[in-house]
Short mmCIF file of C-alpha atoms and ligand atoms in Angstrom, two decimals:
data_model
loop_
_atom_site.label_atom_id
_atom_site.label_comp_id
_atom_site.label_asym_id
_atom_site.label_seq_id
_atom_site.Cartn_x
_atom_site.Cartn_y
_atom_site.Cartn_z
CA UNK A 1 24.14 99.68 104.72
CA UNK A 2 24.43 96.72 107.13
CA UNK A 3 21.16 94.79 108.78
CA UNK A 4 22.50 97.10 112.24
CA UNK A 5 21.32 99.71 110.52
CA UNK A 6 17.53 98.55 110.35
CA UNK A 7 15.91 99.93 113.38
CA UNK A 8 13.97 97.96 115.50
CA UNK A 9 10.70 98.31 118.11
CA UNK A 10 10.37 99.98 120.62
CA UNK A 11 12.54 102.73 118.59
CA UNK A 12 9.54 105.15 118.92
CA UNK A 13 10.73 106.31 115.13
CA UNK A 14 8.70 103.31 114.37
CA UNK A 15 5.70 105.23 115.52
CA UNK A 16 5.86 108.38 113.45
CA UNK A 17 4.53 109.24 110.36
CA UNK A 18 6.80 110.02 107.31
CA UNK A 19 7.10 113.11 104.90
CA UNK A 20 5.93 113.22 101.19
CA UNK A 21 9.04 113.49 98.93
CA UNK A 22 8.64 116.56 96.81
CA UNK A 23 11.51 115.58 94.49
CA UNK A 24 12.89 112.20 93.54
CA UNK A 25 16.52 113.77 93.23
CA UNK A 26 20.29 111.19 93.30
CA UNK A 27 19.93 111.41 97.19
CA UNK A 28 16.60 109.79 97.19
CA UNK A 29 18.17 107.11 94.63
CA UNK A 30 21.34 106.95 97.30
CA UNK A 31 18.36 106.02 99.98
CA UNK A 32 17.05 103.50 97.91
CA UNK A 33 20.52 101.59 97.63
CA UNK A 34 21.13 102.39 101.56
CA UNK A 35 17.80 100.16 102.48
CA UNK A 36 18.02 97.67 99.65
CA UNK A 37 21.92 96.47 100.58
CA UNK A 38 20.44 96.70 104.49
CA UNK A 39 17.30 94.50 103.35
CA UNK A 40 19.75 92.05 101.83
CA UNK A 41 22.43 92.04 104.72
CA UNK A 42 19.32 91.02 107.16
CA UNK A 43 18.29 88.38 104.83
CA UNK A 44 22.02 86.87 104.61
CA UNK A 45 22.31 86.64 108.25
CA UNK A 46 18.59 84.63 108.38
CA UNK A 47 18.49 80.91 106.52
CA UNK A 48 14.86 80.76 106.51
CA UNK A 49 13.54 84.59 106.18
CA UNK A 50 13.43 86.87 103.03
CA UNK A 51 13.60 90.64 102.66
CA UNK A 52 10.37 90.75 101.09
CA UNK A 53 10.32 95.00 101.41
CA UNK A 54 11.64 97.41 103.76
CA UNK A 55 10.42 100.85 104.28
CA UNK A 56 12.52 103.93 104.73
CA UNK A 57 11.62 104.64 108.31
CA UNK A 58 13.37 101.51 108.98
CA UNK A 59 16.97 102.66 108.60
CA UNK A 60 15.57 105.37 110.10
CA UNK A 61 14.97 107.99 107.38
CA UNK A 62 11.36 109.47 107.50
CA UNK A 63 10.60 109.65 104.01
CA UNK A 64 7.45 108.15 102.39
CA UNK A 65 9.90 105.47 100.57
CA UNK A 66 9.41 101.71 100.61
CA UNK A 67 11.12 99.02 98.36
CA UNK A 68 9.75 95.60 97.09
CA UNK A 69 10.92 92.57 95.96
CA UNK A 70 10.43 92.14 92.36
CA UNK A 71 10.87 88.79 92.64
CA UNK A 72 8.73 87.42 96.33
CA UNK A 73 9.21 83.82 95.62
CA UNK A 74 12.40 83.59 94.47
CA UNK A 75 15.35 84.86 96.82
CA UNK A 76 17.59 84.04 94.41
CA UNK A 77 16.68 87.63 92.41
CA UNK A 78 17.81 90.29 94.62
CA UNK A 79 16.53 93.09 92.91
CA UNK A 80 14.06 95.45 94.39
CA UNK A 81 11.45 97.49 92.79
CA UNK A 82 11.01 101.38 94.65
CA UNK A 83 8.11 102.86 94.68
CA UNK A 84 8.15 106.71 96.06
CA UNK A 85 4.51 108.17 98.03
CA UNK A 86 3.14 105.22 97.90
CA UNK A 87 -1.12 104.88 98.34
CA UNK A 88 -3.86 103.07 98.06
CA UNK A 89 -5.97 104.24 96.33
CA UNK A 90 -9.06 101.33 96.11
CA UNK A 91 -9.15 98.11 98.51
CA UNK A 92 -10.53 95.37 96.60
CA UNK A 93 -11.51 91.33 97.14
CA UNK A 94 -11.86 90.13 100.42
CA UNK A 95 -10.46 90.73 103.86
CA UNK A 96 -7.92 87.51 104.41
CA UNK A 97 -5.44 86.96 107.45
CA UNK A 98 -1.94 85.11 106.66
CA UNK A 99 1.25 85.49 107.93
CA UNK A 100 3.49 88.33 107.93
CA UNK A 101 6.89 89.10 109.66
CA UNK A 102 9.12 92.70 109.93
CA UNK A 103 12.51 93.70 110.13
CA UNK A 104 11.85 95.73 112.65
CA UNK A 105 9.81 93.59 114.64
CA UNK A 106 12.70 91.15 116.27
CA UNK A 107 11.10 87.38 116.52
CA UNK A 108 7.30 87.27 116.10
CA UNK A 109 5.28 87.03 113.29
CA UNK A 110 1.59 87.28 112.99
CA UNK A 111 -1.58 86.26 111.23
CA UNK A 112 -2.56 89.92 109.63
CA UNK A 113 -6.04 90.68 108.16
CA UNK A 114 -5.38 92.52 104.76
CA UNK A 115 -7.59 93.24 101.50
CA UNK A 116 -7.03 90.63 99.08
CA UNK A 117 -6.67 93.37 95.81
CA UNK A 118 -5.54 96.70 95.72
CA UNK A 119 -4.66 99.51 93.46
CA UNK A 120 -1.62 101.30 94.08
CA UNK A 121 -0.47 104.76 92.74
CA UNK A 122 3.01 106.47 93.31
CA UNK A 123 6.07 107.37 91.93
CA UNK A 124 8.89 105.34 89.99
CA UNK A 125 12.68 106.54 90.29
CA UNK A 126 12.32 108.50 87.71
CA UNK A 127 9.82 110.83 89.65
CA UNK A 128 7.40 109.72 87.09
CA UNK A 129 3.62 108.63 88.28
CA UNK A 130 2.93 104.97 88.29
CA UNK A 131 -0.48 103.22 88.72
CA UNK A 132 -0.93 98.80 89.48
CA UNK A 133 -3.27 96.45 90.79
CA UNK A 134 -1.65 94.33 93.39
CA UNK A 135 -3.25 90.99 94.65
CA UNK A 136 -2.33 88.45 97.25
CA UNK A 137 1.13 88.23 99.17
CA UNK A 138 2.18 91.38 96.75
CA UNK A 139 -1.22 93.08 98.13
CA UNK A 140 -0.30 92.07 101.45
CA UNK A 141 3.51 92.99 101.67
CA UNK A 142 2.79 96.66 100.10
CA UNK A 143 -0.23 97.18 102.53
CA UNK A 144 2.47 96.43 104.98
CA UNK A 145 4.90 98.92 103.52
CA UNK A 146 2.30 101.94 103.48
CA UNK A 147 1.30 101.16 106.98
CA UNK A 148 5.48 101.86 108.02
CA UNK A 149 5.45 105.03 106.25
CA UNK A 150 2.67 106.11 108.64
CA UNK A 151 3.93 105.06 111.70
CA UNK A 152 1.64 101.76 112.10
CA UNK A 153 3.62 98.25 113.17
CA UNK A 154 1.74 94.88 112.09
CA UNK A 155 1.56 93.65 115.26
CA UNK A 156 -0.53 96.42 115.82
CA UNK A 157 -3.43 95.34 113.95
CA UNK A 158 -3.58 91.88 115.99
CA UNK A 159 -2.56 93.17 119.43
CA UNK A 160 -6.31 91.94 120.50
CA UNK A 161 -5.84 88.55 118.90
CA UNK A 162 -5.05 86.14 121.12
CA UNK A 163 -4.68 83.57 118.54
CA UNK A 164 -2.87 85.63 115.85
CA UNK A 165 1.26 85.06 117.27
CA UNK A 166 3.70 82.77 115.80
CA UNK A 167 7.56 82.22 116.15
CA UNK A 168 10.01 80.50 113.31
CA UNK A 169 11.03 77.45 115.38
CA UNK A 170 14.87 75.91 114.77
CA UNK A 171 13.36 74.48 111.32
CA UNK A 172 11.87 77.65 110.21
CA UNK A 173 8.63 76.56 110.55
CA UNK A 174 5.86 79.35 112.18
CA UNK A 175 4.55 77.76 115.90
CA UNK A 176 1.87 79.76 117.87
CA UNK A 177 3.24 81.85 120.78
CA UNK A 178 1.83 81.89 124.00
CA UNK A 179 0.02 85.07 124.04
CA UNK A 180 -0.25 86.15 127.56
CA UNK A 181 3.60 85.33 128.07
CA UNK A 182 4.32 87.07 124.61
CA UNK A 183 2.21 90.49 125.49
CA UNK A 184 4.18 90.56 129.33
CA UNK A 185 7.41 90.19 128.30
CA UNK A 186 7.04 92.48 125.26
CA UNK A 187 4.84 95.30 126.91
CA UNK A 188 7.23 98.02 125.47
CA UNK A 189 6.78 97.14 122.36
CA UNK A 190 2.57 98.17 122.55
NI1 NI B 12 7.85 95.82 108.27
#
């Protein structure tokens, strides 16, 4: 799949929570491939971004899917690690706010408050049960993930944070938006 096929705000699709997969069966495996070539196409076309995880809603599949990066600091490894019904199933270490961007989410990029640690249950590709601790940007991007697969956006979790928007300027460095210009010219996207 192509980065076209990533759907974006205010696709209300977005919005809606997605179903438990009962099976992991070769069409769930096909998904998988369909939103890790569209996570890489997106990254190609964007010199400073990476496809750090995409969820399944996002090429518009509702299916509690996501995929993440097995390698987050190193673009160079494009190989993606699925994980199938993903949950949390204990938030641990602090509450910290960093940055955090989406696919679907054209242009901003926001200072999120996460939990610092988590543990993480769900299921491999081979349908088999898997249990982790996460911590830091991992913690972050899979709390990120889980929140897709139930319909919630990141910006949504800052929308009363005046202080919390950024933009990648020209050098791909993050520069604070202006808030009340950013909330009236993206209304639909609330
Ligand atoms: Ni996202």
């Amino acid at each position: 799949m192509k980065k076209e096929d990533i759907i974006v705000l205010p696709d209300l699709r977005l919005r809606q929570k997605s179903s438990r997969v009962h099976i992991v069966t070769d069409e769930t495996l096909s998904l998988i491939d369909d939103m890790n070539s569209a996570a890489i196409d997106w990254e190609d076309s964007r010199p400073h971004e990476i496809s750090a995880a995409l969820a399944a809603v996002q090429i518009g599949r509702m299916e509690r899917v996501v995929t993440v990066r097995s390698e987050l600091e190193d673009k160079s490894v494009r190989e993606f690690t699925a994980l199938i019904n993903p949950q949390i199933v204990k938030y641990e270490g602090e509450i910290i706010s960093d940055y955090e961007g989406c696919l679907s989410v054209s242009g901003v990029y926001g200072k999120v408050p996460r939990y610092s640690k988590i543990r993480v249950k769900a299921l491999d590709i081979d349908g088999n049960e898997v249990r982790f601790k996460a911590e830091g940007f991992l913690a972050r991007v899979i709390q990120h993930e889980i929140d897709h697969t139930n319909g919630v956006v990141f910006i949504d979790h800052i929308r009363d944070d005046k202080k919390a928007f950024y933009k990648l300027d020209e050098k791909g460095e993050l520069q604070p938006v202006d808030y009340a210009k950013y909330i009236e010219n993206n209304s639909i996207l609330w």
